CSV table of C-alpha atoms in Angstrom, one decimal:
chain,number,residue,atom,x,y,z
A,15,MET,CA,0.2,-18.5,23.5
A,16,LYS,CA,0.4,-22.0,22.2
A,17,HIS,CA,4.1,-22.1,22.0
A,18,TYR,CA,4.6,-21.1,25.6
A,19,ALA,CA,2.3,-23.8,26.7
A,20,TYR,CA,4.3,-26.2,24.6
A,21,LEU,CA,7.5,-25.2,26.2
A,22,LEU,CA,6.1,-25.5,29.6
A,23,GLY,CA,4.8,-29.0,28.8
A,24,ALA,CA,8.1,-30.0,27.4
A,25,ALA,CA,9.9,-28.6,30.5
A,26,THR,CA,7.8,-30.7,32.7
A,27,LEU,CA,8.6,-33.8,30.7
A,28,ALA,CA,12.3,-33.2,31.2
A,29,ALA,CA,13.2,-35.0,34.3
A,30,SER,CA,15.6,-33.5,36.7
A,31,HIS,CA,18.4,-35.9,35.7
A,32,LEU,CA,21.4,-34.4,34.0
A,33,HIS,CA,22.0,-35.1,30.4
A,34,ALA,CA,24.3,-34.0,27.6
A,35,ALA,CA,22.6,-32.8,24.5
A,36,GLU,CA,23.3,-31.9,20.9
A,37,LEU,CA,21.4,-28.7,20.1
A,38,THR,CA,20.8,-26.7,17.0
A,39,VAL,CA,19.7,-23.2,18.0
A,40,GLU,CA,18.1,-21.1,15.3
A,41,VAL,CA,17.4,-17.4,16.0
A,42,GLN,CA,15.2,-15.2,13.8
A,43,ASN,CA,14.9,-11.5,14.2
A,44,LEU,CA,11.2,-10.9,13.7
A,45,THR,CA,11.3,-7.1,13.6
A,46,GLY,CA,11.1,-4.9,10.5
A,47,GLY,CA,13.6,-2.3,11.6
A,48,ILE,CA,15.7,-3.5,14.6
A,49,HIS,CA,19.2,-5.0,14.4
A,50,PHE,CA,20.6,-7.5,16.9
A,51,THR,CA,24.2,-7.2,18.0
A,52,PRO,CA,26.3,-10.4,18.1
A,53,LEU,CA,24.5,-13.1,20.0
A,54,LEU,CA,25.7,-15.0,23.0
A,55,ILE,CA,24.1,-18.4,23.2
A,56,THR,CA,25.0,-20.4,26.2
A,57,ALA,CA,24.0,-23.6,28.0
A,58,HIS,CA,24.8,-23.3,31.7
A,59,PRO,CA,24.1,-25.1,35.0
A,60,ASP,CA,20.9,-25.1,36.9
A,61,GLY,CA,20.9,-22.3,39.5
A,62,SER,CA,22.8,-19.9,37.3
A,63,GLN,CA,21.3,-17.2,35.1
A,64,LEU,CA,22.5,-14.2,33.1
A,65,PHE,CA,19.9,-11.9,34.6
A,66,GLU,CA,16.7,-11.7,36.5
A,67,VAL,CA,13.8,-9.5,35.5
A,68,GLY,CA,13.0,-7.1,38.3
A,69,GLU,CA,16.6,-7.2,39.6
A,70,MET,CA,19.5,-4.9,38.8
A,71,ALA,CA,21.6,-5.7,35.8
A,72,SER,CA,25.1,-7.0,36.4
A,73,ALA,CA,28.0,-5.1,35.0
A,74,GLU,CA,28.4,-7.9,32.4
A,75,LEU,CA,24.8,-7.6,31.3
A,76,GLN,CA,25.1,-3.8,31.2
A,77,SER,CA,28.0,-4.0,28.8
A,78,MET,CA,25.9,-6.2,26.5
A,79,ALA,CA,22.8,-4.1,26.7
A,80,GLU,CA,24.4,-0.7,26.3
A,81,GLY,CA,27.1,-1.5,23.9
A,82,GLY,CA,26.5,-5.0,22.4
A,83,ASP,CA,29.7,-6.3,24.1
A,84,ILE,CA,29.1,-9.9,25.0
A,85,ALA,CA,32.7,-10.7,26.0
A,86,PRO,CA,32.1,-10.0,29.8
A,87,LEU,CA,29.0,-12.2,29.8
A,88,ALA,CA,30.8,-14.9,27.8
A,89,ALA,CA,33.6,-14.9,30.3
A,90,LEU,CA,31.1,-15.2,33.1
A,91,ALA,CA,29.6,-18.2,31.3
A,92,ASP,CA,33.0,-19.7,30.9
A,93,SER,CA,33.7,-19.4,34.6
A,94,LEU,CA,30.6,-21.6,35.1
A,95,ASN,CA,31.9,-24.2,32.6
A,96,ALA,CA,29.0,-23.3,30.3
A,97,ASP,CA,28.9,-24.3,26.7
A,98,SER,CA,28.7,-21.2,24.6
A,99,VAL,CA,28.6,-19.9,21.1
A,100,THR,CA,29.3,-16.3,20.4
A,101,ASN,CA,28.4,-14.2,17.3
A,102,PRO,CA,27.0,-17.0,15.1
A,103,ALA,CA,25.8,-14.4,12.6
A,104,GLY,CA,29.3,-13.0,12.2
A,105,GLY,CA,28.1,-9.5,13.0
A,106,LEU,CA,24.7,-7.8,13.2
A,107,LEU,CA,21.5,-9.9,12.7
A,108,GLY,CA,19.3,-7.6,10.6
A,109,PRO,CA,15.6,-7.3,10.4
A,110,THR,CA,13.9,-10.7,9.6
A,111,ALA,CA,17.3,-12.4,9.3
A,112,THR,CA,18.0,-15.8,10.7
A,113,THR,CA,21.2,-17.4,12.2
A,114,SER,CA,21.9,-20.7,13.7
A,115,ALA,CA,24.4,-22.4,15.9
A,116,MET,CA,25.3,-25.9,17.0
A,117,LEU,CA,25.8,-26.5,20.7
A,118,SER,CA,27.1,-29.7,22.4
A,119,THR,CA,26.2,-29.4,26.0
A,120,ALA,CA,27.9,-31.1,29.0
A,121,ASP,CA,25.8,-33.0,31.5
A,122,ASP,CA,25.5,-30.2,33.9
A,123,ASN,CA,24.5,-27.5,31.4
A,124,VAL,CA,20.8,-27.9,31.3
A,125,ARG,CA,19.7,-24.3,31.0
A,126,LEU,CA,19.8,-22.4,27.7
A,127,SER,CA,20.1,-18.6,27.5
A,128,LEU,CA,20.6,-16.2,24.7
A,129,VAL,CA,21.1,-12.4,24.6
A,130,ALA,CA,21.8,-9.6,22.2
A,131,MET,CA,21.5,-5.9,22.3
A,132,LEU,CA,18.8,-4.2,20.1
A,133,LEU,CA,19.9,-1.4,17.8
A,134,PRO,CA,18.9,1.4,17.8
A,135,THR,CA,18.1,1.5,21.5
A,136,ASN,CA,20.0,2.8,24.5
A,137,ASP,CA,20.0,-0.4,26.6
A,138,GLY,CA,17.4,-2.7,25.0
A,139,PHE,CA,18.1,-6.4,24.6
A,140,VAL,CA,16.5,-9.6,23.5
A,141,ALA,CA,16.8,-12.6,25.7
A,142,LEU,CA,15.9,-16.2,26.4
A,143,ASN,CA,16.7,-16.6,30.0
A,144,GLY,CA,17.5,-20.0,31.5
A,145,TRP,CA,15.1,-22.2,29.5
A,146,LYS,CA,15.2,-25.8,30.6
A,147,ILE,CA,16.7,-27.9,27.8
A,148,PRO,CA,14.3,-30.8,27.2
A,149,SER,CA,15.7,-34.3,27.4
A,150,GLU,CA,13.1,-35.4,24.9
A,151,PRO,CA,14.5,-35.1,21.3
A,152,GLY,CA,12.4,-32.8,19.2
A,153,ILE,CA,11.9,-29.3,17.8
A,154,TYR,CA,10.9,-26.6,20.3
A,155,THR,CA,9.9,-23.0,19.6
A,156,ALA,CA,10.0,-20.0,21.8
A,157,TYR,CA,9.1,-16.3,21.1
A,158,LEU,CA,11.2,-13.8,22.9
A,159,ASN,CA,10.5,-10.3,24.3
A,160,ALA,CA,12.6,-7.2,24.3
A,161,TYR,CA,14.0,-6.1,27.7
A,162,ASP,CA,15.3,-2.8,29.1
A,163,ALA,CA,18.4,-3.2,31.2
A,164,GLY,CA,17.4,-0.2,33.3
A,165,THR,CA,20.9,1.1,33.3
A,166,GLU,CA,20.6,4.0,30.9
A,167,ALA,CA,18.1,6.7,30.1
A,168,ASN,CA,16.3,6.1,26.8
A,169,ASP,CA,17.3,9.4,25.2
A,170,GLU,CA,17.2,7.8,21.8
A,171,ILE,CA,20.1,9.9,20.4
A,172,ARG,CA,23.5,9.0,19.1
A,173,GLY,CA,26.1,8.6,21.8
A,174,SER,CA,28.2,6.0,23.4
A,175,GLY,CA,28.1,2.2,23.7
A,176,MET,CA,30.3,2.3,26.8
A,177,PRO,CA,28.6,1.3,30.0
A,178,GLY,CA,27.3,4.3,32.0
A,179,GLN,CA,27.7,6.7,29.1
A,180,ALA,CA,24.6,8.2,27.5
A,181,GLY,CA,23.4,7.7,24.0
A,182,MET,CA,23.1,4.9,21.5
A,183,PRO,CA,26.1,3.3,19.8
A,184,VAL,CA,25.7,3.5,16.0
A,185,PRO,CA,28.0,1.0,14.3
A,186,PRO,CA,28.7,1.5,10.6
A,187,PRO,CA,25.9,-0.7,9.2
A,188,LEU,CA,23.4,1.5,11.0
A,189,GLU,CA,25.0,4.8,10.1
A,190,ASP,CA,22.4,5.7,7.4
A,191,LEU,CA,19.5,4.2,9.3
A,192,VAL,CA,19.8,6.3,12.4
A,193,GLY,CA,18.9,10.0,12.5
A,194,THR,CA,21.0,12.9,13.7
A,195,GLY,CA,20.5,16.1,15.7
A,196,GLY,CA,17.8,14.8,18.2
A,197,SER,CA,17.6,16.8,21.4
A,198,GLY,CA,17.0,13.7,23.5
A,199,VAL,CA,13.7,12.1,24.6
A,200,THR,CA,14.5,11.9,28.3
A,201,ALA,CA,17.5,12.1,30.6
A,202,THR,CA,16.0,10.0,33.4
A,203,THR,CA,15.5,6.3,34.0
A,204,THR,CA,12.2,5.5,35.7
A,205,ASN,CA,12.9,1.9,36.4
A,206,ALA,CA,16.5,1.0,37.2
A,207,MET,CA,15.7,-2.7,37.3
A,208,ILE,CA,15.6,-5.0,34.3
A,209,HIS,CA,12.1,-4.7,32.8
A,210,ILE,CA,10.1,-5.2,29.7
A,211,HIS,CA,11.2,-2.5,27.2
A,212,PRO,CA,8.5,0.1,26.7
A,213,GLY,CA,9.5,0.3,23.0
A,214,ASN,CA,11.1,3.0,21.0
A,215,LEU,CA,9.3,6.3,20.7
A,216,GLY,CA,11.2,7.8,17.7
A,217,ASP,CA,10.1,10.8,15.7
A,218,ALA,CA,9.4,11.7,12.1
A,219,MET,CA,12.5,13.9,11.7
A,220,PRO,CA,15.7,12.2,10.5
A,221,ASP,CA,17.7,15.4,11.3
A,222,GLY,CA,16.1,16.9,14.4
A,223,GLY,CA,13.2,16.4,16.8
A,224,ASN,CA,13.9,14.8,20.1
A,225,SER,CA,14.9,11.3,18.8
A,226,ASP,CA,17.3,9.9,16.3
A,227,ILE,CA,15.1,6.9,15.9
A,228,SER,CA,12.5,6.6,13.0
A,229,ASN,CA,9.0,6.2,14.5
A,230,THR,CA,7.6,4.5,11.5
A,231,VAL,CA,10.4,2.0,11.0
A,232,GLN,CA,12.3,1.4,14.2
A,233,ARG,CA,9.5,0.6,16.6
A,234,TRP,CA,8.6,-2.9,17.6
A,235,LEU,CA,6.0,-4.9,19.4
A,236,ASN,CA,6.8,-8.1,21.2
A,237,PRO,CA,7.8,-10.8,20.3
A,238,VAL,CA,11.0,-9.6,18.7
A,239,ALA,CA,12.6,-13.0,18.1
A,240,LYS,CA,11.8,-16.6,17.4
A,241,VAL,CA,14.0,-19.3,18.7
A,242,THR,CA,13.8,-22.8,17.3
A,243,VAL,CA,15.8,-25.4,19.3
A,244,THR,CA,16.3,-28.8,17.9
A,245,VAL,CA,17.3,-31.4,20.4
A,246,ALA,CA,19.0,-34.3,18.5
A,247,GLU,CA,18.3,-37.9,19.2
B,25,MET,CA,-5.5,-39.9,15.5
B,26,LYS,CA,-6.5,-39.6,11.9
B,27,THR,CA,-5.1,-43.1,11.2
B,28,THR,CA,-7.1,-44.6,14.0
B,29,LEU,CA,-10.3,-43.0,12.7
B,30,ARG,CA,-9.7,-44.2,9.2
B,31,PHE,CA,-9.1,-47.7,10.4
B,32,THR,CA,-12.3,-47.8,12.3
B,33,LEU,CA,-14.3,-46.6,9.4
B,34,LEU,CA,-12.7,-49.2,7.1
B,35,SER,CA,-13.6,-51.9,9.6
B,36,VAL,CA,-17.2,-50.9,9.6
B,37,THR,CA,-17.3,-50.9,5.9
B,38,SER,CA,-15.8,-54.4,5.7
B,39,VAL,CA,-18.4,-55.8,8.1
B,40,LEU,CA,-21.2,-54.4,5.9
B,41,ILE,CA,-19.7,-56.0,2.8
B,42,LEU,CA,-19.3,-59.4,4.6
B,43,ALA,CA,-22.9,-59.2,5.7
B,44,GLY,CA,-23.9,-58.5,2.1
B,45,CYS,CA,-22.0,-61.6,0.9
B,46,GLY,CA,-23.6,-63.8,3.5
B,47,SER,CA,-27.1,-63.2,2.1
B,48,ASP,CA,-25.9,-63.6,-1.5
B,49,ASP,CA,-27.0,-66.9,-3.1
B,50,ASP,CA,-25.0,-66.5,-6.3
B,51,ASP,CA,-22.9,-69.7,-7.0
B,52,GLU,CA,-20.2,-67.9,-8.8
B,53,VAL,CA,-17.3,-66.9,-6.7
B,54,MET,CA,-17.1,-63.2,-7.2
B,55,MET,CA,-14.6,-60.9,-5.8
B,56,PRO,CA,-16.4,-58.0,-4.2
B,57,ASP,CA,-15.4,-54.6,-5.5
B,58,PRO,CA,-12.7,-53.1,-3.3
B,59,PRO,CA,-14.5,-51.4,-0.5
B,60,VAL,CA,-15.0,-47.8,-1.1
B,61,PRO,CA,-14.6,-46.0,2.2
B,62,GLU,CA,-17.3,-43.5,3.1
B,63,PRO,CA,-16.0,-40.0,2.4
B,64,VAL,CA,-14.6,-38.6,5.6
B,65,VAL,CA,-15.9,-35.1,6.0
B,66,MET,CA,-13.9,-32.9,8.3
B,67,THR,CA,-15.6,-29.8,9.5
B,68,TYR,CA,-14.0,-27.0,11.5
B,69,GLU,CA,-15.5,-24.0,13.1
B,70,VAL,CA,-13.1,-21.1,13.6
B,71,THR,CA,-14.1,-18.2,15.8
B,72,ILE,CA,-12.1,-15.0,15.7
B,73,THR,CA,-12.4,-12.3,18.4
B,74,ASN,CA,-11.1,-8.8,17.7
B,75,LEU,CA,-9.1,-7.7,20.7
B,76,THR,CA,-8.0,-4.3,19.3
B,77,ALA,CA,-9.3,-0.8,20.4
B,78,ALA,CA,-10.2,0.5,16.9
B,79,GLN,CA,-9.0,-1.8,14.2
B,80,PRO,CA,-11.8,-3.4,12.3
B,81,LEU,CA,-10.8,-6.7,10.7
B,82,SER,CA,-11.5,-7.2,7.0
B,83,PRO,CA,-13.7,-10.3,6.2
B,84,VAL,CA,-11.8,-13.1,7.8
B,85,ALA,CA,-10.5,-15.8,5.5
B,86,VAL,CA,-10.5,-19.3,6.8
B,87,MET,CA,-8.7,-21.8,4.7
B,88,LEU,CA,-8.2,-25.6,5.0
B,89,THR,CA,-5.2,-26.4,3.0
B,90,ALA,CA,-2.5,-29.0,2.2
B,91,GLU,CA,0.6,-28.6,4.3
B,92,GLN,CA,1.6,-25.1,3.3
B,93,GLN,CA,2.4,-21.8,4.8
B,94,TYR,CA,1.0,-18.7,3.0
B,95,TRP,CA,3.5,-16.3,4.6
B,96,GLN,CA,6.7,-16.5,6.5
B,97,VAL,CA,8.7,-13.9,8.3
B,98,GLY,CA,11.7,-13.0,6.2
B,99,MET,CA,10.1,-14.0,2.9
B,100,PRO,CA,8.3,-11.7,0.4
B,101,ALA,CA,4.5,-11.7,0.7
B,102,SER,CA,2.7,-13.3,-2.3
B,103,ASP,CA,0.6,-10.9,-4.4
B,104,ALA,CA,-2.5,-12.6,-3.0
B,105,LEU,CA,-1.4,-11.9,0.5
B,106,ALA,CA,-0.4,-8.3,-0.4
B,107,LEU,CA,-3.9,-7.8,-1.8
B,108,LEU,CA,-5.3,-8.9,1.6
B,109,ALA,CA,-2.9,-7.0,3.7
B,110,GLU,CA,-3.1,-3.7,1.8
B,111,GLY,CA,-6.7,-3.8,0.8
B,112,GLY,CA,-8.5,-6.4,3.0
B,113,ASP,CA,-9.4,-8.3,-0.2
B,114,ASN,CA,-9.0,-12.1,0.5
B,115,SER,CA,-10.4,-13.2,-2.9
B,116,GLU,CA,-7.0,-14.2,-4.3
B,117,LEU,CA,-5.7,-15.8,-1.2
B,118,VAL,CA,-8.6,-18.2,-0.7
B,119,ASN,CA,-8.1,-19.4,-4.3
B,120,ALA,CA,-4.4,-19.9,-3.9
B,121,GLY,CA,-2.7,-23.2,-4.7
B,122,GLY,CA,-3.0,-25.8,-2.0
B,123,VAL,CA,-6.3,-24.5,-0.7
B,124,LEU,CA,-8.7,-27.4,-0.2
B,125,ALA,CA,-11.7,-25.4,1.1
B,126,ALA,CA,-12.2,-21.9,2.2
B,127,SER,CA,-14.8,-19.5,3.5
B,128,ASP,CA,-14.9,-16.1,5.1
B,129,SER,CA,-16.8,-14.1,7.7
B,130,GLY,CA,-18.7,-12.2,5.0
B,131,MET,CA,-18.5,-9.0,7.0
B,132,PRO,CA,-15.7,-7.1,8.7
B,133,VAL,CA,-15.3,-7.9,12.4
B,134,GLY,CA,-15.3,-4.8,14.6
B,135,PRO,CA,-13.3,-4.2,17.8
B,136,GLY,CA,-14.8,-6.4,20.5
B,137,ASP,CA,-16.8,-8.4,18.1
B,138,SER,CA,-16.4,-12.1,17.2
B,139,ALA,CA,-17.2,-14.0,14.1
B,140,SER,CA,-17.5,-17.7,13.4
B,141,VAL,CA,-16.7,-19.4,10.1
B,142,THR,CA,-17.4,-23.0,9.3
B,143,VAL,CA,-15.4,-24.9,6.7
B,144,SER,CA,-15.6,-28.5,5.6
B,145,VAL,CA,-13.4,-30.7,3.5
B,146,ASP,CA,-14.0,-34.2,2.2
B,147,ASP,CA,-11.4,-37.0,2.4
B,148,ALA,CA,-8.3,-34.9,2.7
B,149,GLU,CA,-4.9,-36.6,3.1
B,150,GLY,CA,-4.3,-34.1,5.8
B,151,VAL,CA,-5.6,-30.7,6.8
B,152,TRP,CA,-3.8,-27.5,7.8
B,153,LEU,CA,-5.3,-24.2,8.7
B,154,THR,CA,-4.7,-20.7,7.5
B,155,VAL,CA,-6.7,-17.7,8.9
B,156,ALA,CA,-5.9,-14.3,7.6
B,157,THR,CA,-7.5,-10.8,7.9
B,158,MET,CA,-6.3,-7.2,7.6
B,159,LEU,CA,-6.3,-4.7,10.3
B,160,VAL,CA,-7.9,-2.2,8.1
B,161,ASN,CA,-6.7,1.0,9.7
B,162,THR,CA,-3.1,0.2,8.8
B,163,ASN,CA,-1.1,0.4,5.6
B,164,ASP,CA,-0.4,-3.4,5.3
B,165,GLY,CA,-0.9,-5.0,8.7
B,166,PHE,CA,-2.6,-8.3,8.9
B,167,THR,CA,-3.1,-11.0,11.5
B,168,GLY,CA,-3.8,-14.7,11.5
B,169,ILE,CA,-2.1,-18.0,11.5
B,170,THR,CA,-0.8,-20.2,8.7
B,171,GLY,CA,0.2,-23.8,8.3
B,172,TYR,CA,-1.4,-24.8,11.6
B,173,ASP,CA,-1.6,-28.6,11.8
B,174,LEU,CA,-5.2,-29.7,12.4
B,175,ASN,CA,-4.5,-33.4,12.1
B,176,THR,CA,-4.4,-34.2,15.7
B,177,LEU,CA,-7.7,-32.5,16.4
B,178,THR,CA,-10.4,-35.0,16.9
B,179,ILE,CA,-14.2,-34.4,16.7
B,180,GLY,CA,-15.2,-32.2,19.6
B,181,ASP,CA,-11.7,-31.0,20.3
B,182,SER,CA,-11.0,-27.3,20.5
B,183,VAL,CA,-7.8,-25.3,20.6
B,184,SER,CA,-7.5,-21.6,21.1
B,185,MET,CA,-4.6,-19.3,20.6
B,186,SER,CA,-3.7,-15.6,20.6
B,187,VAL,CA,-2.0,-14.5,17.4
B,188,MET,CA,0.3,-11.6,16.6
B,189,VAL,CA,0.1,-8.9,13.9
B,190,TYR,CA,2.3,-9.1,10.9
B,191,ASP,CA,3.4,-6.5,8.4
B,192,ALA,CA,3.3,-7.7,4.8
B,193,GLY,CA,6.3,-5.5,4.0
B,194,THR,CA,4.7,-4.5,0.8
B,195,GLU,CA,3.8,-0.9,1.6
B,196,ALA,CA,5.6,1.7,3.8
B,197,ASN,CA,3.8,2.5,7.0
B,198,THR,CA,3.3,6.2,6.2
B,199,GLU,CA,-0.2,6.3,7.8
B,200,ALA,CA,-0.7,9.0,5.3
B,201,ALA,CA,-4.1,10.2,4.0
B,202,GLY,CA,-5.2,8.2,1.1
B,203,THR,CA,-3.1,5.1,1.9
B,204,ILE,CA,-5.3,3.3,4.5
B,205,PRO,CA,-8.5,1.6,3.3
B,206,GLY,CA,-10.2,1.5,6.7
B,207,PRO,CA,-12.7,4.0,8.1
B,208,ALA,CA,-9.9,6.1,9.7
B,209,ASP,CA,-9.0,7.2,6.2
B,210,GLY,CA,-11.1,5.6,3.4
B,211,GLY,CA,-8.0,5.6,1.2
B,212,GLU,CA,-6.8,3.2,-1.4
B,213,GLY,CA,-6.2,-0.4,-0.8
B,214,VAL,CA,-3.5,-2.0,-2.9
B,215,SER,CA,-0.7,0.2,-4.0
B,216,ALA,CA,1.8,-0.5,-6.7
B,217,GLY,CA,5.2,-1.8,-5.8
B,218,ARG,CA,7.0,-3.2,-2.8
B,219,GLU,CA,9.0,-1.9,0.0
B,220,GLU,CA,12.8,-2.1,-0.3
B,221,ALA,CA,13.2,-4.9,2.1
B,222,ASP,CA,10.1,-6.7,0.7
B,223,SER,CA,9.6,-9.3,3.4
B,224,VAL,CA,7.0,-10.1,6.0
B,225,PHE,CA,7.8,-9.2,9.6
B,226,VAL,CA,6.1,-8.8,12.9
B,227,HIS,CA,4.3,-5.4,12.9
B,228,GLY,CA,5.9,-2.7,15.0
B,229,GLY,CA,2.5,-1.0,15.6
B,230,VAL,CA,1.1,2.2,14.3
B,231,VAL,CA,2.5,5.5,15.5
B,232,SER,CA,-0.6,7.8,15.1
B,233,GLN,CA,-0.9,11.6,15.1
B,234,GLU,CA,-0.9,11.9,18.9
B,235,ASP,CA,2.2,9.8,19.3
B,236,GLY,CA,4.5,11.8,17.1
B,237,LEU,CA,3.6,11.4,13.4
B,238,ALA,CA,1.9,14.6,12.4
B,239,SER,CA,1.2,13.4,8.9
B,240,SER,CA,-0.7,10.3,10.2
B,241,VAL,CA,-4.5,10.0,9.7
B,242,LEU,CA,-4.6,7.6,12.6
B,243,ASP,CA,-5.3,8.6,16.2
B,244,GLN,CA,-4.3,7.0,19.5
B,245,SER,CA,-7.2,4.6,19.4
B,246,HIS,CA,-5.8,2.9,16.3
B,247,ARG,CA,-2.7,1.7,18.1
B,248,PHE,CA,-2.6,-2.0,19.0
B,249,ASP,CA,-0.4,-4.5,20.7
B,250,ASN,CA,0.0,-8.2,20.5
B,251,PRO,CA,-2.1,-10.3,20.7
B,252,ALA,CA,-4.6,-8.5,18.4
B,253,VAL,CA,-7.0,-11.4,18.0
B,254,LYS,CA,-8.0,-14.5,19.7
B,255,LEU,CA,-8.7,-17.6,17.6
B,256,SER,CA,-10.5,-20.7,18.6
B,257,VAL,CA,-10.8,-23.7,16.4
B,258,THR,CA,-13.2,-26.6,17.0
B,259,ARG,CA,-13.5,-29.7,14.9
B,260,VAL,CA,-17.2,-30.3,14.7
B,261,GLU,CA,-17.3,-33.2,12.3
C-alpha cells in the first residue's frame, strides 16, 4: 500500500543519528464494532521492542492482550527510560473514534510503539511495533493490523481478563454489546506465538450458540487502526 | 511540478507574443493584451481491477475534484455516498459539490475484470482524485479512494495502490434477502434511514450462510478481504 511505501521511504531518510523529537500521535479505530482498551504509546531505544511476531508473548504483553492491562508494559518501557503516554482516550476507544497524544522524546528514544487490546476478543491486540521515528519533520501515516498474542484459546465467550484465565473480559461499556450463554468456539490454541489474528468468528445468537460475539457487527478486516504521526519542526 | 509546467507554458506564450510584436509596423505604442495562457488540459486514466472472488463492482465513478474528501472514517456518509454504497448508483456522487469532471466505467466490473476510465479537466487550480464503487453483494460496502492528491503526477507518471473496503454505516449488515442489490440477491438498493452509529468505517467483511449467518443470502464465495481492488492512475495529458 502506498502508505507503507511512504513509511519505508521516510525511515530510510532518517539517518541513524539520535535525535529528540516532538511528536503528536493520533490514533483512529477504523472498525465498526471493536473497542480498543487504554493505549500505551511509547518511544523507546533502538534494539528494544514490545514484542516480536512469531515469538512467544512476554508476561507483560500477555497482560495487555488478555485483559487490557498496560501497566506491566508501561513499567517495562519505564525501565528502558522510554517516553510514554498511557490511556490518552481516558478509557475505551470506541469504533471509529480518534484520540491523540503529545510525546516529547529523548535523544535515544527513536522507535515508536503503540498497543491496545481489542474488545471483544480473547487475546487480540492492535499494535505499531518499533516504527523508526523520522528525523524529517512531517506528517506520517500508518495502518495497523490486529494481532493474536497466542496465549489464550479464542473461545469467544465471557470470562476473565486475568492472564492465563479463559474467556473475554467484558467491562461495563461493553455489557450490552456482548452476548451471553455461548458454549465456546474452541478450547485450544493452534499457534502459541504472536501472529496475525484470524478475526472473530461470532454467531447470530446473542444468548446462545457457541460465541458471545456478534458475527455481523464485531468482525473486522485489517487494517483496524490508522496512526498519524506529526513530527514537529 | 505543476508550477514548473505553468511557468514553461507562460514562457512559450510570451515568446510568441514578442515575435508578433516584432513584425508589427504600427507606430502607435500599444500594450499587448495580457497573455492568455493556453488552457492546460489534464487527463488521467484510472484502471480498476476487481480482486474479489464474487463481488461485482457497480459502475466505477472516477472524479477529478477540488481538494475534498467525499467520505471519512468516523463521519456520517453523505446521501450521495449512501446511494452509491447501498444501491451502486453513483449519479449523485459524481454531481456533488467540488467535482470538476467525472466519468464512470459504464458497466459493472466483475471479479477478475478490469476497467479503465479516462477523465480530463481544463485549467484546474489543482486536482484531487476520488474513485468509488459498491461491492454489490453487500448491504452498504464500497471501495475506492478519496481526496488523493494528483498534483505531483506529471505526464506519463503512474501510481498504483491497493485500497480497502469501507462500510457506509447507513444500512445494517443483515445480508438478508431483499436487502442486497447484487446478483446474489436482487434485492433493494437504497433503504430508508441510517444505522445507529451512522458513520463510515472499515468494512468487517461479510459473514455468509456457510460461516454462521443462517439468514444470509450470501455464500462463502461472497466473502472478501483487503485489498479488494487495485487502482492504477496514469496522467496521460
